[in-house]
């Protein structure tokens, strides 16, 4: 990976951590489901206006934090899907599982990428861009973060499944289904299904 790509991934994952932690705290603080959905809709509108050239100042954000192919397709797609992921997790599973799902996204996904870049040698057969070592580190640190709410074994199972799902490239027609949608939903689902 080139130096500028590594720098971009570092910036993206720092934003990822702050975004995920912010949403986790907002959910724990009682943010209404409607507010999350409204934020997603507003970001969709802003993305469309940016593509039409009507909000050029958004380009600063997209240039700093998004990969070029993402900017061309749906600018802000990761944020949009993250807001929908938080909203769906909150609606389907409640406050604590949704907040925990956002913690797995914030901590696990970022650490998995950084760990993969730093220590990665082995990749998944279904996705040669994702390193197994990074996912293991992401699972461990996610599980530690989830100790705020769940026993360690439950946190490990949920983080493992969520980060395995994150490693699978998913699409809905031409649209890539972002891990910001799948990770919080998968983690919240597993945490809701596992016995106490």
mmCIF file with all atom_site columns, C-alpha atoms in Angstrom:
data_model
loop_
_atom_site.group_PDB
_atom_site.id
_atom_site.type_symbol
_atom_site.label_atom_id
_atom_site.label_alt_id
_atom_site.label_comp_id
_atom_site.label_asym_id
_atom_site.label_entity_id
_atom_site.label_seq_id
_atom_site.pdbx_PDB_ins_code
_atom_site.Cartn_x
_atom_site.Cartn_y
_atom_site.Cartn_z
_atom_site.occupancy
_atom_site.B_iso_or_equiv
_atom_site.pdbx_formal_charge
_atom_site.auth_seq_id
_atom_site.auth_comp_id
_atom_site.auth_asym_id
_atom_site.auth_atom_id
_atom_site.pdbx_PDB_model_num
ATOM 1   C CA . UNK A 1 1   ? 0.000   0.000   0.000  1.00 0.00 ? 1   UNK A CA 1
ATOM 2   C CA . UNK A 1 2   ? 1.323   3.430   -0.936 1.00 0.00 ? 2   UNK A CA 1
ATOM 3   C CA . UNK A 1 3   ? 2.200   5.991   1.722  1.00 0.00 ? 3   UNK A CA 1
ATOM 4   C CA . UNK A 1 4   ? -0.696  8.304   0.800  1.00 0.00 ? 4   UNK A CA 1
ATOM 5   C CA . UNK A 1 5   ? -3.136  5.363   0.902  1.00 0.00 ? 5   UNK A CA 1
ATOM 6   C CA . UNK A 1 6   ? -1.906  4.429   4.386  1.00 0.00 ? 6   UNK A CA 1
ATOM 7   C CA . UNK A 1 7   ? -2.305  8.062   5.494  1.00 0.00 ? 7   UNK A CA 1
ATOM 8   C CA . UNK A 1 8   ? -5.844  8.134   4.067  1.00 0.00 ? 8   UNK A CA 1
ATOM 9   C CA . UNK A 1 9   ? -6.766  4.885   5.837  1.00 0.00 ? 9   UNK A CA 1
ATOM 10  C CA . UNK A 1 10  ? -5.369  6.261   9.091  1.00 0.00 ? 10  UNK A CA 1
ATOM 11  C CA . UNK A 1 11  ? -7.479  9.443   8.764  1.00 0.00 ? 11  UNK A CA 1
ATOM 12  C CA . UNK A 1 12  ? -10.565 7.450   7.794  1.00 0.00 ? 12  UNK A CA 1
ATOM 13  C CA . UNK A 1 13  ? -10.266 5.163   10.798 1.00 0.00 ? 13  UNK A CA 1
ATOM 14  C CA . UNK A 1 14  ? -9.664  8.036   13.233 1.00 0.00 ? 14  UNK A CA 1
ATOM 15  C CA . UNK A 1 15  ? -12.909 9.552   11.937 1.00 0.00 ? 15  UNK A CA 1
ATOM 16  C CA . UNK A 1 16  ? -14.487 6.092   12.187 1.00 0.00 ? 16  UNK A CA 1
ATOM 17  C CA . UNK A 1 17  ? -13.598 5.882   15.881 1.00 0.00 ? 17  UNK A CA 1
ATOM 18  C CA . UNK A 1 18  ? -14.991 9.333   16.673 1.00 0.00 ? 18  UNK A CA 1
ATOM 19  C CA . UNK A 1 19  ? -18.109 8.749   14.550 1.00 0.00 ? 19  UNK A CA 1
ATOM 20  C CA . UNK A 1 20  ? -18.835 5.376   16.166 1.00 0.00 ? 20  UNK A CA 1
ATOM 21  C CA . UNK A 1 21  ? -18.153 6.604   19.699 1.00 0.00 ? 21  UNK A CA 1
ATOM 22  C CA . UNK A 1 22  ? -20.289 9.691   19.121 1.00 0.00 ? 22  UNK A CA 1
ATOM 23  C CA . UNK A 1 23  ? -23.209 7.554   17.921 1.00 0.00 ? 23  UNK A CA 1
ATOM 24  C CA . UNK A 1 24  ? -22.761 5.064   20.782 1.00 0.00 ? 24  UNK A CA 1
ATOM 25  C CA . UNK A 1 25  ? -22.847 7.900   23.323 1.00 0.00 ? 25  UNK A CA 1
ATOM 26  C CA . UNK A 1 26  ? -25.787 9.546   21.554 1.00 0.00 ? 26  UNK A CA 1
ATOM 27  C CA . UNK A 1 27  ? -27.740 6.286   21.695 1.00 0.00 ? 27  UNK A CA 1
ATOM 28  C CA . UNK A 1 28  ? -26.905 5.802   25.377 1.00 0.00 ? 28  UNK A CA 1
ATOM 29  C CA . UNK A 1 29  ? -27.867 9.435   25.976 1.00 0.00 ? 29  UNK A CA 1
ATOM 30  C CA . UNK A 1 30  ? -31.329 8.843   24.559 1.00 0.00 ? 30  UNK A CA 1
ATOM 31  C CA . UNK A 1 31  ? -31.090 10.280  21.048 1.00 0.00 ? 31  UNK A CA 1
ATOM 32  C CA . UNK A 1 32  ? -34.435 9.644   19.344 1.00 0.00 ? 32  UNK A CA 1
ATOM 33  C CA . UNK A 1 33  ? -34.556 7.172   16.476 1.00 0.00 ? 33  UNK A CA 1
ATOM 34  C CA . UNK A 1 34  ? -36.108 9.901   14.355 1.00 0.00 ? 34  UNK A CA 1
ATOM 35  C CA . UNK A 1 35  ? -33.046 12.126  14.880 1.00 0.00 ? 35  UNK A CA 1
ATOM 36  C CA . UNK A 1 36  ? -30.742 9.424   13.495 1.00 0.00 ? 36  UNK A CA 1
ATOM 37  C CA . UNK A 1 37  ? -32.991 8.913   10.483 1.00 0.00 ? 37  UNK A CA 1
ATOM 38  C CA . UNK A 1 38  ? -33.257 12.660  9.911  1.00 0.00 ? 38  UNK A CA 1
ATOM 39  C CA . UNK A 1 39  ? -29.464 13.000  10.049 1.00 0.00 ? 39  UNK A CA 1
ATOM 40  C CA . UNK A 1 40  ? -29.142 10.213  7.454  1.00 0.00 ? 40  UNK A CA 1
ATOM 41  C CA . UNK A 1 41  ? -31.682 11.877  5.158  1.00 0.00 ? 41  UNK A CA 1
ATOM 42  C CA . UNK A 1 42  ? -29.952 15.261  5.525  1.00 0.00 ? 42  UNK A CA 1
ATOM 43  C CA . UNK A 1 43  ? -26.632 13.661  4.653  1.00 0.00 ? 43  UNK A CA 1
ATOM 44  C CA . UNK A 1 44  ? -28.200 12.009  1.577  1.00 0.00 ? 44  UNK A CA 1
ATOM 45  C CA . UNK A 1 45  ? -29.499 15.416  0.464  1.00 0.00 ? 45  UNK A CA 1
ATOM 46  C CA . UNK A 1 46  ? -26.110 17.039  1.115  1.00 0.00 ? 46  UNK A CA 1
ATOM 47  C CA . UNK A 1 47  ? -24.388 14.277  -0.859 1.00 0.00 ? 47  UNK A CA 1
ATOM 48  C CA . UNK A 1 48  ? -26.744 14.770  -3.813 1.00 0.00 ? 48  UNK A CA 1
ATOM 49  C CA . UNK A 1 49  ? -26.280 18.549  -3.718 1.00 0.00 ? 49  UNK A CA 1
ATOM 50  C CA . UNK A 1 50  ? -22.507 18.096  -3.600 1.00 0.00 ? 50  UNK A CA 1
ATOM 51  C CA . UNK A 1 51  ? -22.623 15.848  -6.676 1.00 0.00 ? 51  UNK A CA 1
ATOM 52  C CA . UNK A 1 52  ? -24.630 18.541  -8.455 1.00 0.00 ? 52  UNK A CA 1
ATOM 53  C CA . UNK A 1 53  ? -21.954 21.089  -7.570 1.00 0.00 ? 53  UNK A CA 1
ATOM 54  C CA . UNK A 1 54  ? -24.203 23.021  -5.185 1.00 0.00 ? 54  UNK A CA 1
ATOM 55  C CA . UNK A 1 55  ? -22.274 22.326  -1.967 1.00 0.00 ? 55  UNK A CA 1
ATOM 56  C CA . UNK A 1 56  ? -18.622 22.467  -3.023 1.00 0.00 ? 56  UNK A CA 1
ATOM 57  C CA . UNK A 1 57  ? -17.366 23.019  0.546  1.00 0.00 ? 57  UNK A CA 1
ATOM 58  C CA . UNK A 1 58  ? -18.264 19.385  1.317  1.00 0.00 ? 58  UNK A CA 1
ATOM 59  C CA . UNK A 1 59  ? -15.412 18.506  -1.017 1.00 0.00 ? 59  UNK A CA 1
ATOM 60  C CA . UNK A 1 60  ? -12.942 19.409  1.731  1.00 0.00 ? 60  UNK A CA 1
ATOM 61  C CA . UNK A 1 61  ? -14.410 16.705  3.971  1.00 0.00 ? 61  UNK A CA 1
ATOM 62  C CA . UNK A 1 62  ? -14.640 14.149  1.171  1.00 0.00 ? 62  UNK A CA 1
ATOM 63  C CA . UNK A 1 63  ? -11.101 14.871  -0.075 1.00 0.00 ? 63  UNK A CA 1
ATOM 64  C CA . UNK A 1 64  ? -9.641  14.323  3.386  1.00 0.00 ? 64  UNK A CA 1
ATOM 65  C CA . UNK A 1 65  ? -11.639 11.272  4.487  1.00 0.00 ? 65  UNK A CA 1
ATOM 66  C CA . UNK A 1 66  ? -12.961 9.364   1.471  1.00 0.00 ? 66  UNK A CA 1
ATOM 67  C CA . UNK A 1 67  ? -11.411 7.144   -1.141 1.00 0.00 ? 67  UNK A CA 1
ATOM 68  C CA . UNK A 1 68  ? -11.659 8.577   -4.630 1.00 0.00 ? 68  UNK A CA 1
ATOM 69  C CA . UNK A 1 69  ? -13.966 5.856   -5.986 1.00 0.00 ? 69  UNK A CA 1
ATOM 70  C CA . UNK A 1 70  ? -16.332 6.450   -3.044 1.00 0.00 ? 70  UNK A CA 1
ATOM 71  C CA . UNK A 1 71  ? -16.434 10.190  -3.752 1.00 0.00 ? 71  UNK A CA 1
ATOM 72  C CA . UNK A 1 72  ? -17.389 9.524   -7.362 1.00 0.00 ? 72  UNK A CA 1
ATOM 73  C CA . UNK A 1 73  ? -20.194 7.062   -6.597 1.00 0.00 ? 73  UNK A CA 1
ATOM 74  C CA . UNK A 1 74  ? -21.991 8.214   -3.454 1.00 0.00 ? 74  UNK A CA 1
ATOM 75  C CA . UNK A 1 75  ? -20.116 10.868  -1.481 1.00 0.00 ? 75  UNK A CA 1
ATOM 76  C CA . UNK A 1 76  ? -20.595 10.306  2.230  1.00 0.00 ? 76  UNK A CA 1
ATOM 77  C CA . UNK A 1 77  ? -21.896 6.766   1.741  1.00 0.00 ? 77  UNK A CA 1
ATOM 78  C CA . UNK A 1 78  ? -20.074 5.477   4.831  1.00 0.00 ? 78  UNK A CA 1
ATOM 79  C CA . UNK A 1 79  ? -21.627 8.169   7.047  1.00 0.00 ? 79  UNK A CA 1
ATOM 80  C CA . UNK A 1 80  ? -25.074 7.594   5.549  1.00 0.00 ? 80  UNK A CA 1
ATOM 81  C CA . UNK A 1 81  ? -24.894 3.840   6.073  1.00 0.00 ? 81  UNK A CA 1
ATOM 82  C CA . UNK A 1 82  ? -23.461 4.338   9.571  1.00 0.00 ? 82  UNK A CA 1
ATOM 83  C CA . UNK A 1 83  ? -26.421 6.505   10.549 1.00 0.00 ? 83  UNK A CA 1
ATOM 84  C CA . UNK A 1 84  ? -28.840 3.940   9.126  1.00 0.00 ? 84  UNK A CA 1
ATOM 85  C CA . UNK A 1 85  ? -26.904 1.166   10.906 1.00 0.00 ? 85  UNK A CA 1
ATOM 86  C CA . UNK A 1 86  ? -27.238 2.979   14.225 1.00 0.00 ? 86  UNK A CA 1
ATOM 87  C CA . UNK A 1 87  ? -30.928 3.728   13.624 1.00 0.00 ? 87  UNK A CA 1
ATOM 88  C CA . UNK A 1 88  ? -31.793 0.163   12.601 1.00 0.00 ? 88  UNK A CA 1
ATOM 89  C CA . UNK A 1 89  ? -29.855 -1.339  15.509 1.00 0.00 ? 89  UNK A CA 1
ATOM 90  C CA . UNK A 1 90  ? -31.640 1.000   17.926 1.00 0.00 ? 90  UNK A CA 1
ATOM 91  C CA . UNK A 1 91  ? -35.062 0.265   16.433 1.00 0.00 ? 91  UNK A CA 1
ATOM 92  C CA . UNK A 1 92  ? -34.618 -3.508  16.223 1.00 0.00 ? 92  UNK A CA 1
ATOM 93  C CA . UNK A 1 93  ? -32.584 -4.297  19.332 1.00 0.00 ? 93  UNK A CA 1
ATOM 94  C CA . UNK A 1 94  ? -32.810 -1.406  21.796 1.00 0.00 ? 94  UNK A CA 1
ATOM 95  C CA . UNK A 1 95  ? -30.392 1.007   23.416 1.00 0.00 ? 95  UNK A CA 1
ATOM 96  C CA . UNK A 1 96  ? -27.654 -1.177  24.910 1.00 0.00 ? 96  UNK A CA 1
ATOM 97  C CA . UNK A 1 97  ? -27.218 -3.616  21.979 1.00 0.00 ? 97  UNK A CA 1
ATOM 98  C CA . UNK A 1 98  ? -27.266 -0.703  19.504 1.00 0.00 ? 98  UNK A CA 1
ATOM 99  C CA . UNK A 1 99  ? -24.657 1.250   21.473 1.00 0.00 ? 99  UNK A CA 1
ATOM 100 C CA . UNK A 1 100 ? -22.555 -1.906  21.791 1.00 0.00 ? 100 UNK A CA 1
ATOM 101 C CA . UNK A 1 101 ? -22.827 -2.460  18.038 1.00 0.00 ? 101 UNK A CA 1
ATOM 102 C CA . UNK A 1 102 ? -21.521 1.050   17.454 1.00 0.00 ? 102 UNK A CA 1
ATOM 103 C CA . UNK A 1 103 ? -18.609 0.322   19.818 1.00 0.00 ? 103 UNK A CA 1
ATOM 104 C CA . UNK A 1 104 ? -17.685 -2.749  17.765 1.00 0.00 ? 104 UNK A CA 1
ATOM 105 C CA . UNK A 1 105 ? -17.807 -0.564  14.670 1.00 0.00 ? 105 UNK A CA 1
ATOM 106 C CA . UNK A 1 106 ? -15.769 2.234   16.272 1.00 0.00 ? 106 UNK A CA 1
ATOM 107 C CA . UNK A 1 107 ? -13.109 0.125   17.941 1.00 0.00 ? 107 UNK A CA 1
ATOM 108 C CA . UNK A 1 108 ? -13.092 -3.193  16.118 1.00 0.00 ? 108 UNK A CA 1
ATOM 109 C CA . UNK A 1 109 ? -13.192 -2.010  12.546 1.00 0.00 ? 109 UNK A CA 1
ATOM 110 C CA . UNK A 1 110 ? -10.541 0.688   13.003 1.00 0.00 ? 110 UNK A CA 1
ATOM 111 C CA . UNK A 1 111 ? -8.199  -1.574  14.961 1.00 0.00 ? 111 UNK A CA 1
ATOM 112 C CA . UNK A 1 112 ? -8.717  -4.391  12.446 1.00 0.00 ? 112 UNK A CA 1
ATOM 113 C CA . UNK A 1 113 ? -7.518  -2.155  9.609  1.00 0.00 ? 113 UNK A CA 1
ATOM 114 C CA . UNK A 1 114 ? -4.569  -0.733  11.558 1.00 0.00 ? 114 UNK A CA 1
ATOM 115 C CA . UNK A 1 115 ? -3.619  -4.172  12.874 1.00 0.00 ? 115 UNK A CA 1
ATOM 116 C CA . UNK A 1 116 ? -3.832  -5.617  9.383  1.00 0.00 ? 116 UNK A CA 1
ATOM 117 C CA . UNK A 1 117 ? -1.606  -2.867  7.981  1.00 0.00 ? 117 UNK A CA 1
ATOM 118 C CA . UNK A 1 118 ? 0.932   -3.275  10.792 1.00 0.00 ? 118 UNK A CA 1
ATOM 119 C CA . UNK A 1 119 ? 0.990   -7.042  11.364 1.00 0.00 ? 119 UNK A CA 1
ATOM 120 C CA . UNK A 1 120 ? -1.025  -8.634  8.574  1.00 0.00 ? 120 UNK A CA 1
ATOM 121 C CA . UNK A 1 121 ? 0.336   -11.627 6.684  1.00 0.00 ? 121 UNK A CA 1
ATOM 122 C CA . UNK A 1 122 ? -2.719  -13.834 6.243  1.00 0.00 ? 122 UNK A CA 1
ATOM 123 C CA . UNK A 1 123 ? -5.842  -12.791 4.398  1.00 0.00 ? 123 UNK A CA 1
ATOM 124 C CA . UNK A 1 124 ? -9.302  -14.283 4.128  1.00 0.00 ? 124 UNK A CA 1
ATOM 125 C CA . UNK A 1 125 ? -9.889  -16.467 1.060  1.00 0.00 ? 125 UNK A CA 1
ATOM 126 C CA . UNK A 1 126 ? -13.039 -14.463 0.261  1.00 0.00 ? 126 UNK A CA 1
ATOM 127 C CA . UNK A 1 127 ? -11.351 -11.072 0.648  1.00 0.00 ? 127 UNK A CA 1
ATOM 128 C CA . UNK A 1 128 ? -7.614  -10.715 0.023  1.00 0.00 ? 128 UNK A CA 1
ATOM 129 C CA . UNK A 1 129 ? -7.666  -7.114  1.285  1.00 0.00 ? 129 UNK A CA 1
ATOM 130 C CA . UNK A 1 130 ? -8.646  -8.054  4.850  1.00 0.00 ? 130 UNK A CA 1
ATOM 131 C CA . UNK A 1 131 ? -6.024  -9.497  7.190  1.00 0.00 ? 131 UNK A CA 1
ATOM 132 C CA . UNK A 1 132 ? -6.898  -12.179 9.730  1.00 0.00 ? 132 UNK A CA 1
ATOM 133 C CA . UNK A 1 133 ? -4.431  -10.766 12.280 1.00 0.00 ? 133 UNK A CA 1
ATOM 134 C CA . UNK A 1 134 ? -6.124  -7.378  12.107 1.00 0.00 ? 134 UNK A CA 1
ATOM 135 C CA . UNK A 1 135 ? -9.557  -8.908  12.654 1.00 0.00 ? 135 UNK A CA 1
ATOM 136 C CA . UNK A 1 136 ? -8.292  -10.859 15.680 1.00 0.00 ? 136 UNK A CA 1
ATOM 137 C CA . UNK A 1 137 ? -6.899  -7.680  17.218 1.00 0.00 ? 137 UNK A CA 1
ATOM 138 C CA . UNK A 1 138 ? -10.175 -5.904  16.416 1.00 0.00 ? 138 UNK A CA 1
ATOM 139 C CA . UNK A 1 139 ? -12.153 -8.682  18.122 1.00 0.00 ? 139 UNK A CA 1
ATOM 140 C CA . UNK A 1 140 ? -10.000 -8.489  21.252 1.00 0.00 ? 140 UNK A CA 1
ATOM 141 C CA . UNK A 1 141 ? -10.244 -4.709  21.651 1.00 0.00 ? 141 UNK A CA 1
ATOM 142 C CA . UNK A 1 142 ? -13.961 -4.690  20.778 1.00 0.00 ? 142 UNK A CA 1
ATOM 143 C CA . UNK A 1 143 ? -14.585 -7.331  23.413 1.00 0.00 ? 143 UNK A CA 1
ATOM 144 C CA . UNK A 1 144 ? -12.727 -5.242  25.981 1.00 0.00 ? 144 UNK A CA 1
ATOM 145 C CA . UNK A 1 145 ? -14.860 -2.203  25.053 1.00 0.00 ? 145 UNK A CA 1
ATOM 146 C CA . UNK A 1 146 ? -18.039 -4.282  25.363 1.00 0.00 ? 146 UNK A CA 1
ATOM 147 C CA . UNK A 1 147 ? -17.145 -5.289  28.925 1.00 0.00 ? 147 UNK A CA 1
ATOM 148 C CA . UNK A 1 148 ? -18.999 -2.111  29.870 1.00 0.00 ? 148 UNK A CA 1
ATOM 149 C CA . UNK A 1 149 ? -22.227 -3.976  29.080 1.00 0.00 ? 149 UNK A CA 1
ATOM 150 C CA . UNK A 1 150 ? -21.640 -7.708  28.555 1.00 0.00 ? 150 UNK A CA 1
ATOM 151 C CA . UNK A 1 151 ? -19.608 -10.650 29.847 1.00 0.00 ? 151 UNK A CA 1
ATOM 152 C CA . UNK A 1 152 ? -16.357 -11.260 27.984 1.00 0.00 ? 152 UNK A CA 1
ATOM 153 C CA . UNK A 1 153 ? -17.473 -14.466 26.235 1.00 0.00 ? 153 UNK A CA 1
ATOM 154 C CA . UNK A 1 154 ? -20.556 -12.766 24.825 1.00 0.00 ? 154 UNK A CA 1
ATOM 155 C CA . UNK A 1 155 ? -18.515 -9.769  23.698 1.00 0.00 ? 155 UNK A CA 1
ATOM 156 C CA . UNK A 1 156 ? -15.986 -12.032 21.942 1.00 0.00 ? 156 UNK A CA 1
ATOM 157 C CA . UNK A 1 157 ? -18.699 -13.991 20.106 1.00 0.00 ? 157 UNK A CA 1
ATOM 158 C CA . UNK A 1 158 ? -20.503 -10.838 18.946 1.00 0.00 ? 158 UNK A CA 1
ATOM 159 C CA . UNK A 1 159 ? -17.317 -9.043  17.880 1.00 0.00 ? 159 UNK A CA 1
ATOM 160 C CA . UNK A 1 160 ? -16.025 -12.141 16.061 1.00 0.00 ? 160 UNK A CA 1
ATOM 161 C CA . UNK A 1 161 ? -19.204 -12.625 14.048 1.00 0.00 ? 161 UNK A CA 1
ATOM 162 C CA . UNK A 1 162 ? -19.591 -8.901  13.307 1.00 0.00 ? 162 UNK A CA 1
ATOM 163 C CA . UNK A 1 163 ? -15.989 -8.516  12.122 1.00 0.00 ? 163 UNK A CA 1
ATOM 164 C CA . UNK A 1 164 ? -16.191 -11.714 10.059 1.00 0.00 ? 164 UNK A CA 1
ATOM 165 C CA . UNK A 1 165 ? -19.288 -10.335 8.352  1.00 0.00 ? 165 UNK A CA 1
ATOM 166 C CA . UNK A 1 166 ? -17.373 -7.065  7.841  1.00 0.00 ? 166 UNK A CA 1
ATOM 167 C CA . UNK A 1 167 ? -14.727 -8.992  5.903  1.00 0.00 ? 167 UNK A CA 1
ATOM 168 C CA . UNK A 1 168 ? -17.264 -10.279 3.353  1.00 0.00 ? 168 UNK A CA 1
ATOM 169 C CA . UNK A 1 169 ? -17.753 -7.939  0.382  1.00 0.00 ? 169 UNK A CA 1
ATOM 170 C CA . UNK A 1 170 ? -21.524 -7.340  0.186  1.00 0.00 ? 170 UNK A CA 1
ATOM 171 C CA . UNK A 1 171 ? -23.418 -5.510  -2.561 1.00 0.00 ? 171 UNK A CA 1
ATOM 172 C CA . UNK A 1 172 ? -26.985 -4.547  -3.281 1.00 0.00 ? 172 UNK A CA 1
ATOM 173 C CA . UNK A 1 173 ? -26.981 -4.063  -7.032 1.00 0.00 ? 173 UNK A CA 1
ATOM 174 C CA . UNK A 1 174 ? -24.360 -1.417  -7.798 1.00 0.00 ? 174 UNK A CA 1
ATOM 175 C CA . UNK A 1 175 ? -24.225 -0.180  -4.186 1.00 0.00 ? 175 UNK A CA 1
ATOM 176 C CA . UNK A 1 176 ? -21.603 -1.565  -1.820 1.00 0.00 ? 176 UNK A CA 1
ATOM 177 C CA . UNK A 1 177 ? -23.148 -2.400  1.539  1.00 0.00 ? 177 UNK A CA 1
ATOM 178 C CA . UNK A 1 178 ? -20.822 -0.648  3.937  1.00 0.00 ? 178 UNK A CA 1
ATOM 179 C CA . UNK A 1 179 ? -19.511 -2.169  7.143  1.00 0.00 ? 179 UNK A CA 1
ATOM 180 C CA . UNK A 1 180 ? -20.917 0.875   8.934  1.00 0.00 ? 180 UNK A CA 1
ATOM 181 C CA . UNK A 1 181 ? -24.319 -0.712  8.310  1.00 0.00 ? 181 UNK A CA 1
ATOM 182 C CA . UNK A 1 182 ? -23.484 -4.397  8.773  1.00 0.00 ? 182 UNK A CA 1
ATOM 183 C CA . UNK A 1 183 ? -21.190 -4.312  11.815 1.00 0.00 ? 183 UNK A CA 1
ATOM 184 C CA . UNK A 1 184 ? -23.526 -2.587  14.319 1.00 0.00 ? 184 UNK A CA 1
ATOM 185 C CA . UNK A 1 185 ? -26.493 -4.636  13.103 1.00 0.00 ? 185 UNK A CA 1
ATOM 186 C CA . UNK A 1 186 ? -24.615 -7.946  13.297 1.00 0.00 ? 186 UNK A CA 1
ATOM 187 C CA . UNK A 1 187 ? -23.142 -7.196  16.724 1.00 0.00 ? 187 UNK A CA 1
ATOM 188 C CA . UNK A 1 188 ? -26.474 -5.978  18.143 1.00 0.00 ? 188 UNK A CA 1
ATOM 189 C CA . UNK A 1 189 ? -28.291 -9.024  16.742 1.00 0.00 ? 189 UNK A CA 1
ATOM 190 C CA . UNK A 1 190 ? -25.815 -11.498 18.224 1.00 0.00 ? 190 UNK A CA 1
ATOM 191 C CA . UNK A 1 191 ? -25.778 -9.724  21.590 1.00 0.00 ? 191 UNK A CA 1
ATOM 192 C CA . UNK A 1 192 ? -29.587 -9.822  21.636 1.00 0.00 ? 192 UNK A CA 1
ATOM 193 C CA . UNK A 1 193 ? -29.753 -13.522 20.761 1.00 0.00 ? 193 UNK A CA 1
ATOM 194 C CA . UNK A 1 194 ? -27.106 -14.869 23.132 1.00 0.00 ? 194 UNK A CA 1
ATOM 195 C CA . UNK A 1 195 ? -28.275 -15.943 26.586 1.00 0.00 ? 195 UNK A CA 1
ATOM 196 C CA . UNK A 1 196 ? -27.298 -13.886 29.615 1.00 0.00 ? 196 UNK A CA 1
#
